[in-house]
Short mmCIF file of C-alpha atoms and ligand atoms in Angstrom, two decimals:
data_model
loop_
_atom_site.label_atom_id
_atom_site.label_comp_id
_atom_site.label_asym_id
_atom_site.label_seq_id
_atom_site.Cartn_x
_atom_site.Cartn_y
_atom_site.Cartn_z
CA MET A 23 44.21 -10.32 8.83
CA ALA A 24 42.52 -13.24 7.09
CA SER A 25 39.48 -14.44 8.96
CA GLU A 26 36.85 -17.13 8.72
CA LEU A 27 33.17 -16.38 8.60
CA THR A 28 31.75 -16.74 12.09
CA LEU A 29 28.15 -16.31 13.07
CA TYR A 30 26.22 -16.17 16.29
CA ASN A 31 24.11 -19.29 16.55
CA SER A 32 21.02 -18.65 18.71
CA LEU A 33 20.75 -22.39 19.28
CA THR A 34 24.12 -22.71 21.03
CA ARG A 35 24.29 -19.04 22.11
CA GLU A 36 27.84 -18.92 20.78
CA LYS A 37 29.72 -17.50 17.86
CA GLU A 38 30.72 -20.39 15.63
CA VAL A 39 32.84 -20.73 12.53
CA PHE A 40 30.43 -21.27 9.65
CA LYS A 41 30.90 -24.62 7.96
CA PRO A 42 28.22 -25.37 5.38
CA LEU A 43 26.95 -28.92 4.93
CA THR A 44 28.17 -28.96 1.35
CA GLU A 45 31.39 -27.12 0.52
CA GLY A 46 30.66 -23.90 -1.37
CA ARG A 47 26.87 -24.08 -0.98
CA VAL A 48 24.48 -22.60 1.55
CA GLY A 49 20.83 -23.39 2.18
CA MET A 50 19.08 -20.57 4.04
CA TYR A 51 15.45 -20.38 5.14
CA VAL A 52 13.95 -17.14 6.49
CA CYS A 53 10.41 -16.81 7.83
CA GLY A 54 8.62 -14.41 5.53
CA PRO A 55 5.65 -12.14 6.20
CA THR A 56 2.09 -13.04 7.08
CA VAL A 57 0.32 -11.18 4.30
CA TYR A 58 -2.75 -9.73 6.01
CA SER A 59 -1.61 -6.11 6.40
CA ASP A 60 0.93 -3.63 5.06
CA VAL A 61 4.51 -4.53 5.81
CA HIS A 62 5.86 -2.38 8.64
CA LEU A 63 9.30 -0.97 9.24
CA GLY A 64 10.17 -3.67 11.78
CA ASN A 65 9.55 -6.35 9.14
CA CYS A 66 11.66 -4.32 6.70
CA ARG A 67 14.53 -4.25 9.16
CA THR A 68 14.53 -8.03 9.46
CA PHE A 69 14.32 -8.62 5.70
CA VAL A 70 16.96 -5.98 4.90
CA SER A 71 19.28 -7.68 7.44
CA PHE A 72 18.84 -11.07 5.78
CA ASP A 73 19.28 -9.53 2.34
CA VAL A 74 22.69 -8.22 3.38
CA ILE A 75 23.54 -11.63 4.86
CA TYR A 76 22.43 -13.32 1.61
CA ARG A 77 24.45 -10.89 -0.48
CA TYR A 78 27.53 -11.20 1.71
CA LEU A 79 27.43 -15.01 1.53
CA MET A 80 27.32 -14.77 -2.27
CA HIS A 81 30.12 -12.21 -2.21
CA GLN A 82 32.16 -14.75 -0.24
CA GLY A 83 31.71 -17.15 -3.13
CA PHE A 84 28.92 -19.35 -1.78
CA GLN A 85 26.17 -20.57 -4.03
CA VAL A 86 23.14 -19.78 -1.91
CA ARG A 87 19.63 -21.19 -2.09
CA TYR A 88 17.60 -18.61 -0.21
CA VAL A 89 14.07 -19.71 0.68
CA ARG A 90 11.70 -17.14 2.18
CA ASN A 91 8.08 -18.14 2.56
CA ILE A 92 4.81 -16.24 2.37
CA THR A 93 2.40 -17.14 5.18
CA ASP A 94 -1.06 -17.06 3.65
CA VAL A 95 -2.91 -19.49 5.91
CA GLY A 96 -2.83 -20.85 9.44
CA HIS A 97 -1.60 -17.79 11.33
CA LEU A 98 -4.44 -17.12 13.77
CA GLU A 99 -5.35 -13.99 15.71
CA GLY A 100 -3.15 -13.54 18.77
CA ASP A 101 -0.78 -16.23 17.42
CA SER A 102 -3.30 -18.60 19.01
CA ASP A 103 -4.07 -22.18 18.05
CA ASP A 104 -7.46 -22.18 19.66
CA VAL A 105 -10.07 -23.72 17.37
CA ASP A 106 -12.25 -20.62 17.85
CA ALA A 107 -9.55 -18.11 16.89
CA GLU A 108 -9.90 -16.48 13.51
CA ASP A 109 -7.30 -16.73 10.73
CA LYS A 110 -5.62 -13.31 10.29
CA ILE A 111 -6.09 -13.39 6.52
CA SER A 112 -9.70 -14.64 6.67
CA LYS A 113 -10.54 -11.92 9.17
CA LYS A 114 -9.14 -9.21 6.89
CA ALA A 115 -11.02 -10.76 3.96
CA ARG A 116 -14.24 -10.58 5.95
CA LEU A 117 -13.60 -6.95 6.95
CA GLU A 118 -12.70 -5.84 3.44
CA ALA A 119 -15.30 -8.09 1.75
CA LEU A 120 -12.63 -9.74 -0.41
CA GLU A 121 -11.52 -13.31 -1.07
CA PRO A 122 -8.78 -14.49 1.35
CA MET A 123 -6.52 -15.03 -1.67
CA GLU A 124 -7.19 -11.45 -2.76
CA ILE A 125 -5.99 -10.27 0.63
CA ALA A 126 -2.91 -12.47 0.46
CA GLN A 127 -2.11 -11.26 -3.07
CA LYS A 128 -2.67 -7.61 -2.24
CA TYR A 129 -0.34 -7.59 0.76
CA ALA A 130 2.23 -9.89 -0.88
CA ASN A 131 2.37 -7.38 -3.76
CA GLY A 132 2.81 -4.53 -1.28
CA PHE A 133 5.56 -6.46 0.47
CA HIS A 134 7.39 -7.08 -2.82
CA ASP A 135 7.09 -3.42 -3.78
CA MET A 136 8.60 -2.38 -0.45
CA MET A 137 11.41 -4.91 -0.78
CA ARG A 138 12.20 -3.38 -4.18
CA VAL A 139 12.19 0.13 -2.67
CA PHE A 140 14.84 -1.08 -0.21
CA ASN A 141 16.79 -2.61 -3.11
CA THR A 142 16.74 -6.16 -1.78
CA LEU A 143 17.09 -9.29 -3.92
CA ARG A 144 14.26 -11.73 -4.49
CA PRO A 145 14.85 -15.05 -2.73
CA SER A 146 15.64 -18.12 -4.84
CA ILE A 147 12.31 -19.71 -3.85
CA GLU A 148 9.32 -17.97 -2.28
CA PRO A 149 6.93 -20.79 -1.34
CA ARG A 150 3.43 -20.14 -0.06
CA ALA A 151 1.83 -22.15 2.72
CA THR A 152 -1.36 -22.67 0.68
CA GLY A 153 0.73 -24.10 -2.15
CA HIS A 154 2.17 -26.80 0.11
CA ILE A 155 -0.83 -28.40 1.80
CA PRO A 156 0.01 -32.00 0.67
CA GLU A 157 3.54 -31.67 2.10
CA GLN A 158 2.10 -30.43 5.39
CA ILE A 159 -0.48 -33.23 5.57
CA LYS A 160 2.31 -35.73 4.98
CA MET A 161 4.35 -34.23 7.79
CA VAL A 162 1.38 -34.41 10.19
CA GLN A 163 0.97 -38.07 9.26
CA ASP A 164 4.67 -38.76 9.85
CA ILE A 165 4.50 -37.11 13.29
CA ILE A 166 1.41 -39.17 14.19
CA ASP A 167 3.11 -42.35 12.92
CA ASN A 168 6.13 -41.59 15.09
CA GLY A 169 3.87 -41.25 18.11
CA PHE A 170 4.33 -37.54 18.73
CA ALA A 171 0.86 -36.29 17.78
CA TYR A 172 -2.74 -37.23 18.51
CA GLU A 173 -6.07 -36.49 16.91
CA VAL A 174 -9.09 -35.06 18.73
CA ASN A 175 -12.32 -34.19 16.90
CA GLY A 176 -10.57 -33.79 13.55
CA SER A 177 -7.75 -31.61 14.86
CA VAL A 178 -4.23 -32.92 15.43
CA TYR A 179 -2.01 -31.77 18.28
CA PHE A 180 1.69 -32.16 18.82
CA ASP A 181 2.28 -34.15 22.01
CA THR A 182 4.91 -31.88 23.54
CA LEU A 183 5.14 -33.77 26.83
CA LYS A 184 5.76 -37.11 25.17
CA PHE A 185 8.28 -35.47 22.86
CA ILE A 186 10.14 -33.99 25.84
CA GLU A 187 10.19 -37.38 27.55
CA GLN A 188 11.57 -39.21 24.54
CA LYS A 189 13.75 -36.64 22.80
CA ASP A 190 16.18 -34.18 24.27
CA ALA A 191 15.15 -31.55 21.74
CA TYR A 192 12.65 -29.11 23.25
CA GLY A 193 13.31 -25.70 24.77
CA LYS A 194 16.95 -25.35 23.65
CA LEU A 195 16.39 -22.50 21.23
CA SER A 196 14.04 -20.40 23.31
CA GLY A 197 15.55 -21.28 26.68
CA ARG A 198 12.16 -22.43 27.96
CA LYS A 199 12.59 -24.60 31.00
CA VAL A 200 11.23 -28.02 30.18
CA ASP A 201 10.59 -28.72 33.91
CA GLU A 202 8.35 -25.67 34.08
CA LEU A 203 6.47 -26.73 30.98
CA MET A 204 5.98 -30.19 32.45
CA ALA A 205 4.78 -28.76 35.76
CA GLU A 206 2.09 -26.64 34.15
CA SER A 207 -1.19 -28.21 35.03
CA ARG A 208 -3.84 -29.32 32.65
CA ASP A 209 -6.17 -26.99 34.57
CA ASP A 210 -4.52 -24.08 32.77
CA LEU A 211 -6.33 -25.11 29.64
CA LYS A 212 -9.55 -23.45 28.73
CA ASN A 213 -12.47 -25.74 29.60
CA GLN A 214 -13.23 -26.66 26.05
CA SER A 215 -9.64 -27.25 24.94
CA GLU A 216 -8.90 -30.49 23.20
CA LYS A 217 -5.24 -30.51 24.18
CA LYS A 218 -3.84 -33.01 26.64
CA HIS A 219 -1.40 -30.44 27.97
CA PRO A 220 -1.06 -26.63 27.65
CA ALA A 221 2.32 -27.00 25.93
CA ASP A 222 0.78 -29.08 23.11
CA PHE A 223 0.14 -27.17 19.89
CA ALA A 224 -2.08 -27.68 16.86
CA ILE A 225 -0.50 -29.00 13.68
CA TRP A 226 -3.80 -29.58 11.87
CA MET A 227 -7.01 -27.77 12.73
CA LYS A 228 -10.54 -28.75 11.87
CA ALA A 229 -12.24 -25.81 10.16
CA ALA A 230 -15.47 -24.41 11.60
CA PRO A 231 -18.31 -24.34 9.03
CA SER A 232 -17.79 -20.60 8.49
CA HIS A 233 -14.05 -20.97 7.91
CA LEU A 234 -13.19 -20.00 4.32
CA MET A 235 -9.76 -21.58 3.84
CA ARG A 236 -10.05 -25.37 4.13
CA TRP A 237 -8.60 -28.51 2.61
CA SER A 238 -9.57 -32.14 2.96
CA SER A 239 -7.26 -34.33 5.01
CA PRO A 240 -7.39 -37.77 6.69
CA TRP A 241 -8.58 -36.05 9.89
CA SER A 242 -11.02 -33.33 8.78
CA ASP A 243 -11.73 -30.54 6.37
CA GLY A 244 -9.30 -28.08 7.86
CA PHE A 245 -6.06 -26.18 7.61
CA PRO A 246 -2.48 -26.54 8.87
CA GLY A 247 -1.17 -25.02 12.11
CA TRP A 248 1.00 -21.95 11.64
CA HIS A 249 4.33 -23.53 12.60
CA LEU A 250 3.96 -26.45 10.25
CA GLU A 251 4.47 -24.68 6.93
CA CYS A 252 8.04 -23.63 7.74
CA SER A 253 9.02 -27.17 8.77
CA ALA A 254 7.44 -28.66 5.65
CA MET A 255 8.76 -26.12 3.16
CA SER A 256 12.29 -25.88 4.55
CA THR A 257 12.52 -29.68 4.45
CA LYS A 258 11.15 -29.81 0.92
CA TYR A 259 13.52 -27.24 -0.56
CA LEU A 260 16.59 -27.50 1.68
CA GLY A 261 16.49 -31.01 3.08
CA GLU A 262 16.02 -32.60 6.51
CA THR A 263 19.22 -30.93 7.65
CA PHE A 264 20.27 -27.56 6.23
CA ASP A 265 22.54 -24.65 7.03
CA ILE A 266 20.83 -21.46 8.19
CA HIS A 267 17.37 -20.56 9.51
CA GLY A 268 16.51 -16.94 10.21
CA GLY A 269 13.76 -14.70 11.48
CA GLY A 270 13.03 -11.97 14.02
CA ASN A 271 13.76 -12.91 17.63
CA ASP A 272 10.05 -12.57 18.49
CA LEU A 273 9.61 -15.82 16.54
CA LYS A 274 11.97 -17.88 18.72
CA PHE A 275 9.06 -19.05 20.83
CA PRO A 276 6.77 -20.67 20.06
CA HIS A 277 7.24 -20.59 16.27
CA HIS A 278 10.84 -21.73 15.88
CA GLU A 279 10.89 -23.98 18.94
CA ASN A 280 7.87 -25.79 17.55
CA GLU A 281 9.40 -25.96 14.08
CA ILE A 282 12.35 -27.87 15.54
CA ALA A 283 9.98 -30.19 17.43
CA GLN A 284 8.02 -30.91 14.23
CA ASN A 285 11.20 -31.60 12.27
CA VAL A 286 12.56 -33.99 14.87
CA GLY A 287 9.10 -35.46 15.42
CA SER A 288 8.64 -36.24 11.73
CA CYS A 289 12.10 -37.34 10.57
CA ASN A 290 14.42 -37.30 13.59
CA HIS A 291 16.47 -34.44 12.16
CA ALA A 292 16.38 -30.95 13.65
CA GLY A 293 16.43 -28.91 10.41
CA ALA A 294 18.76 -25.92 10.59
CA ARG A 295 22.23 -26.13 12.09
CA TYR A 296 22.65 -22.36 12.57
CA TRP A 297 19.79 -20.17 13.81
CA LEU A 298 20.09 -16.43 13.20
CA HIS A 299 17.73 -13.98 14.88
CA THR A 300 17.36 -10.27 14.21
CA ASN A 301 16.45 -7.89 17.00
CA MET A 302 13.46 -5.59 17.13
CA LEU A 303 13.01 -2.12 15.75
CA LEU A 304 11.90 0.41 18.38
CA MET A 305 10.73 3.98 18.02
CA ASN A 306 11.83 6.64 20.50
CA GLY A 307 12.97 3.89 22.84
CA ARG A 308 9.66 2.00 22.89
CA LYS A 309 8.37 -0.95 20.91
CA MET A 310 6.59 0.26 17.83
CA SER A 311 2.92 -0.18 18.60
CA LYS A 312 -0.27 0.80 16.87
CA SER A 313 -2.32 0.96 20.06
CA ASP A 314 -0.41 3.89 21.57
CA GLY A 315 0.32 5.72 18.31
CA ASN A 316 4.00 4.86 18.45
CA THR A 317 4.14 3.80 14.85
CA ILE A 318 5.17 5.07 11.46
CA THR A 319 4.74 3.43 8.06
CA PRO A 320 7.60 3.27 5.57
CA THR A 321 5.70 5.66 3.30
CA GLN A 322 5.17 8.17 6.11
CA LEU A 323 8.87 7.99 6.83
CA PHE A 324 9.76 8.60 3.17
CA THR A 325 7.35 11.55 2.82
CA GLY A 326 7.83 13.02 6.29
CA ASP A 327 4.08 12.90 6.88
CA SER A 328 4.27 11.96 10.57
CA PRO A 329 4.68 13.83 13.88
CA HIS A 330 7.62 11.52 14.64
CA VAL A 331 9.90 13.03 11.97
CA SER A 332 10.75 16.61 11.03
CA LYS A 333 11.06 15.75 7.33
CA GLY A 334 11.06 12.82 4.92
CA TYR A 335 13.98 10.40 4.76
CA SER A 336 14.68 8.52 1.56
CA PRO A 337 14.64 4.70 1.40
CA MET A 338 18.43 4.50 1.08
CA VAL A 339 18.93 6.78 4.08
CA VAL A 340 16.58 4.54 6.07
CA LYS A 341 18.49 1.47 4.87
CA PHE A 342 21.82 3.08 5.75
CA PHE A 343 20.37 3.87 9.18
CA MET A 344 19.47 0.17 9.60
CA LEU A 345 22.95 -0.97 8.57
CA GLN A 346 24.53 1.33 11.12
CA SER A 347 23.43 -1.03 13.86
CA HIS A 348 24.15 -4.73 14.22
CA TYR A 349 21.29 -7.04 13.30
CA ARG A 350 21.31 -8.56 16.80
CA SER A 351 20.95 -5.18 18.55
CA THR A 352 17.68 -3.36 19.01
CA LEU A 353 17.43 -0.39 16.69
CA ASP A 354 15.83 2.81 17.91
CA LEU A 355 14.25 4.98 15.27
CA THR A 356 14.49 8.67 16.18
CA ASN A 357 14.48 11.80 14.10
CA GLU A 358 18.00 12.69 15.31
CA ALA A 359 19.39 9.28 14.36
CA LEU A 360 17.81 9.50 10.91
CA ALA A 361 19.18 13.01 10.38
CA ALA A 362 22.66 11.76 11.32
CA ALA A 363 22.23 8.75 9.01
CA GLU A 364 21.33 11.09 6.16
CA LYS A 365 24.61 12.97 6.62
CA GLY A 366 26.54 9.71 6.84
CA TYR A 367 24.89 8.27 3.75
CA ARG A 368 25.66 11.40 1.69
CA ARG A 369 29.25 11.51 2.91
CA LEU A 370 29.80 7.88 1.92
CA MET A 371 28.16 8.20 -1.49
CA GLU A 372 29.92 11.48 -2.30
CA ALA A 373 33.30 10.05 -1.34
CA ASN A 374 32.61 7.02 -3.50
CA GLN A 375 31.81 9.24 -6.48
CA VAL A 376 35.03 11.17 -5.92
CA LEU A 377 37.00 7.94 -5.56
CA GLN A 378 35.64 6.34 -8.74
CA GLU A 379 36.52 9.46 -10.75
CA MET A 380 39.91 9.98 -9.10
CA ARG A 381 43.12 9.40 -11.05
CA PHE A 382 46.03 7.59 -9.48
CA THR A 383 48.82 10.07 -8.75
CA GLY A 384 51.12 7.97 -6.60
CA ASN A 385 54.77 7.17 -7.08
CA HIS A 386 54.33 3.42 -7.60
CA GLN A 387 56.27 2.62 -4.45
CA SER A 388 54.78 0.76 -1.56
CA GLY A 389 55.15 2.69 1.67
CA ALA A 390 53.33 3.26 4.95
CA LEU A 391 50.25 4.54 3.15
CA ASP A 392 49.98 1.34 1.14
CA GLN A 393 50.09 -0.75 4.29
CA ASP A 394 47.66 1.50 6.05
CA ILE A 395 45.06 1.34 3.26
CA ASN A 396 45.45 -2.39 2.70
CA GLY A 397 45.03 -2.95 6.42
CA LEU A 398 41.78 -0.99 6.43
CA LEU A 399 40.49 -2.83 3.35
CA ASP A 400 41.20 -6.17 5.05
CA ARG A 401 39.30 -4.97 8.08
CA VAL A 402 36.09 -4.35 6.11
CA THR A 403 35.92 -8.08 5.35
CA TYR A 404 37.14 -8.99 8.83
CA GLU A 405 34.22 -7.09 10.40
CA MET A 406 31.69 -8.63 8.03
CA ASN A 407 33.12 -12.06 8.77
CA ASP A 408 32.48 -11.37 12.44
CA ASP A 409 28.76 -12.20 12.41
CA PHE A 410 27.97 -9.71 9.63
CA ASN A 411 29.01 -6.66 11.63
CA THR A 412 27.74 -3.96 9.26
CA PRO A 413 28.22 -1.00 11.68
CA LYS A 414 31.89 -1.82 12.17
CA ALA A 415 32.45 -2.46 8.46
CA LEU A 416 30.86 0.92 7.71
CA ALA A 417 33.05 2.58 10.34
CA VAL A 418 36.14 1.23 8.55
CA LEU A 419 34.83 2.50 5.21
CA PHE A 420 34.49 5.92 6.85
CA GLU A 421 38.15 5.82 7.91
CA LEU A 422 38.88 5.35 4.22
CA VAL A 423 36.46 8.17 3.31
CA THR A 424 38.61 10.51 5.39
CA LYS A 425 41.64 9.48 3.31
CA ILE A 426 39.76 9.86 0.02
CA ASN A 427 38.64 13.36 1.00
CA SER A 428 42.20 14.24 1.99
CA PHE A 429 43.50 13.07 -1.40
CA LYS A 430 40.90 15.26 -3.02
CA GLY A 431 41.57 18.27 -0.79
CA GLY A 432 45.33 17.92 -1.25
CA GLN A 433 46.06 17.40 2.48
CA LEU A 434 47.33 13.90 1.66
CA THR A 435 49.36 12.86 -1.38
CA MET A 436 49.38 9.36 -2.84
CA GLU A 437 53.08 8.98 -2.10
CA GLY A 438 53.74 5.44 -0.90
CA LEU A 439 50.63 4.03 -2.59
CA THR A 440 50.77 1.46 -5.39
CA PRO A 441 48.35 1.45 -8.32
CA SER A 442 47.10 -2.01 -7.33
CA THR A 443 46.17 -0.85 -3.82
CA PHE A 444 44.47 2.19 -5.27
CA GLN A 445 42.51 -0.08 -7.60
CA ARG A 446 41.64 -2.36 -4.68
CA LEU A 447 40.33 0.66 -2.81
CA GLN A 448 38.08 1.58 -5.73
CA GLU A 449 36.85 -2.00 -6.15
CA THR A 450 36.16 -2.52 -2.45
CA PHE A 451 33.99 0.58 -2.32
CA THR A 452 32.07 -0.51 -5.40
CA VAL A 453 31.56 -4.05 -4.15
CA PHE A 454 30.46 -3.16 -0.63
CA ILE A 455 28.28 -0.19 -1.53
CA GLN A 456 26.63 -1.76 -4.58
CA ASP A 457 26.71 -5.51 -4.08
CA VAL A 458 26.77 -6.15 -0.32
CA PHE A 459 25.00 -3.20 1.32
CA ALA A 460 23.16 -2.52 -1.94
CA LEU A 461 22.91 1.22 -1.34
CA GLU A 462 21.65 2.93 -4.47
CA ASN A 463 23.03 6.33 -5.31
CA GLU A 464 20.25 8.79 -4.56
CA LEU A 465 22.52 11.79 -5.03
CA VAL A 466 21.39 11.57 -8.64
CA SER A 467 17.95 12.99 -8.06
CA ALA A 468 14.74 12.31 -9.96
CA GLY A 469 14.27 13.63 -13.50
CA GLY A 470 17.91 13.14 -14.41
CA ASN A 471 19.07 16.12 -12.34
CA ASP A 472 22.42 15.53 -10.85
CA GLU A 473 23.65 17.55 -7.90
CA PHE A 474 25.31 20.11 -10.09
CA GLU A 475 22.07 20.83 -11.89
CA VAL A 476 20.27 21.29 -8.59
CA LEU A 477 22.99 23.66 -7.38
CA ASP A 478 22.95 25.52 -10.66
CA GLY A 479 19.21 26.07 -10.33
CA VAL A 480 19.64 27.38 -6.79
CA MET A 481 22.46 29.70 -7.92
CA LYS A 482 20.32 31.12 -10.72
CA MET A 483 17.69 31.95 -8.11
CA VAL A 484 20.30 33.64 -5.90
CA ILE A 485 21.57 35.69 -8.86
CA GLU A 486 18.04 36.78 -9.66
CA LEU A 487 17.39 37.76 -6.05
CA ARG A 488 20.57 39.86 -6.09
CA ALA A 489 19.53 41.55 -9.34
CA GLN A 490 16.13 42.32 -7.86
CA ALA A 491 17.66 43.69 -4.68
CA ARG A 492 19.91 45.99 -6.73
CA ALA A 493 16.99 47.13 -8.87
CA ASN A 494 15.13 47.95 -5.65
CA LYS A 495 18.20 49.74 -4.35
CA ASP A 496 18.19 47.29 -1.45
CA TRP A 497 21.96 47.50 -1.05
CA GLY A 498 21.95 45.66 2.28
CA THR A 499 20.51 42.48 0.71
CA ALA A 500 22.63 42.75 -2.44
CA ASP A 501 25.82 43.17 -0.36
CA LYS A 502 24.88 40.28 1.94
CA ILE A 503 24.46 37.98 -1.05
CA ARG A 504 27.78 39.10 -2.57
CA ASP A 505 29.70 38.79 0.74
CA THR A 506 28.29 35.33 1.48
CA LEU A 507 29.18 34.14 -1.99
CA ASN A 508 32.69 35.63 -1.61
CA GLU A 509 33.12 33.70 1.62
CA LEU A 510 32.17 30.52 -0.22
CA LYS A 511 34.65 31.47 -2.99
CA VAL A 512 31.83 31.70 -5.50
CA VAL A 513 32.41 34.43 -8.07
CA LEU A 514 29.74 36.06 -10.20
CA LYS A 515 30.60 37.19 -13.72
CA ASP A 516 28.41 39.66 -15.56
CA GLY A 517 28.37 38.88 -19.28
CA LYS A 518 26.33 39.56 -22.38
CA GLU A 519 23.99 36.68 -21.59
CA GLY A 520 23.46 37.67 -18.00
CA THR A 521 25.33 36.75 -14.86
CA SER A 522 27.07 33.40 -14.57
CA TRP A 523 28.77 31.84 -11.58
CA GLY A 524 31.84 29.81 -10.85
CA VAL A 525 34.10 28.72 -8.01
CA GLU A 526 37.47 30.43 -7.54
P1 LIG B 29 5.19 -11.35 10.55
O1 LIG B 29 4.64 -10.83 9.24
O2 LIG B 29 4.55 -10.73 11.74
O3 LIG B 29 5.16 -12.87 10.60
O4 LIG B 29 6.72 -10.90 10.62
C1 LIG B 29 7.63 -11.06 9.57
C2 LIG B 29 9.05 -10.92 10.09
O5 LIG B 29 9.29 -9.62 10.65
C3 LIG B 29 9.38 -11.92 11.21
O6 LIG B 29 10.68 -12.43 11.01
C4 LIG B 29 9.32 -11.07 12.46
O7 LIG B 29 10.13 -11.58 13.48
C5 LIG B 29 9.86 -9.75 11.96
N1 LIG B 29 9.45 -8.60 12.80
C6 LIG B 29 8.21 -8.32 13.29
N2 LIG B 29 8.22 -7.18 14.03
C7 LIG B 29 9.49 -6.71 14.02
C8 LIG B 29 10.16 -5.56 14.60
N3 LIG B 29 9.52 -4.64 15.32
N4 LIG B 29 11.50 -5.42 14.35
C9 LIG B 29 12.17 -6.33 13.59
N5 LIG B 29 11.60 -7.42 13.03
C10 LIG B 29 10.28 -7.63 13.23
ZN1 LIG B 30 8.40 -19.61 9.97
#
């Protein structure tokens, strides 16, 4: 069941076999966070998805350069490019009476902490927009020189109409109808707008006197437009043409569409060849939104301090929950789904522990069982090769969990299984759980307690309760405890050092 890696390219709206530009190497750019507020669970979903994609590409033997930026300038309120709109980071700096760079640092730190909590890898390069102003100024100049941008009062706008007329490269990604864009009248513009056409967008903006973040440029003291940084930094680190560009699907328009326009407008190359877009995280069927209280922070989810959950769910349970849906599907966060994910996560991790400690007891002959298990192991990779289908790959692992538990319970013998297949089973579980899905084992709880220690503590409490009940001549309670333990095949032994417990 050998298969090639295929991925769904948002640009062509088709699944395509992945062929990197350079054999064995992958260049991948993912739009990172705008660091003006705490990272939310929706962001986490997108970055966890790309972490698994990054890890799987490496697992497949690719040498990956993974670039994920930090947006610390240029992203204006309401995603606007109106000269009067305030920069999201500057606004927060004003409200919190801090330097804009303090705001950017604070929320970048918080973002990194959260990425660590979800056990994701750091990208190979994490460039910041403010660290790449010369590259962005150069790109603006190139676009002007190529005739696709114009300056008005110190700001520079991308001439979308002219670009559409001369290049067949606008609207493909987002599906925007170019005719409709062309038909939009100039009257749609606000009176004071400097744009020639509503579809034009700012690539350099003149800073108002009160604007804190500003750099000198040939056109004005100002700052780059939001879309520009990703074009400039992906080109710098991955080249004019590179393999994969990713982000949430809310960024398709205008951000990614305009990125492509800037790339083509500056160097006549469109940048990424494969565009990957993650879908949105919902809560109780609705978009997560602060305004109507339909929101939960990662910390609230971990601690259970929210009316939306009945208890806390650990980071790995939340991650497992995310992996149980495909990155291109919406994901609905509900208490029921999280509770089910918790059970699934524990079942997988417990089975893996059992498997890694299990001894091979087969007869060294290849039979139906060998074929069956090898077939399932092939399918794990097959599903991941099918556009990183984590839910299906997990479902196959669970078919194997059933077998592992049957080996353990004695319902299934290892007859017909070879040692090499058994070893492959162990290795596949290790690789996918640790290296690809990167699920940490939380069954080992804090303070070095493993599950047995926790159980032992609970049993000591039960024994004490029984002793108390007997001392109080509460025979009903004492008998209930004994009968329940008998049903569970737990036996109590009274000895010199008190009562101990064991399993029959
Ligand atoms: P931002 O910090 O708003 O620029 O977003 C950072 C990344 O998170 C982008 O790739 C967004 O598309 C993505 N994102 C934002 N909201 C959600 C959501 N509700 N679900 C999934 N991804 C999201
Ligand atoms: Zn971007």
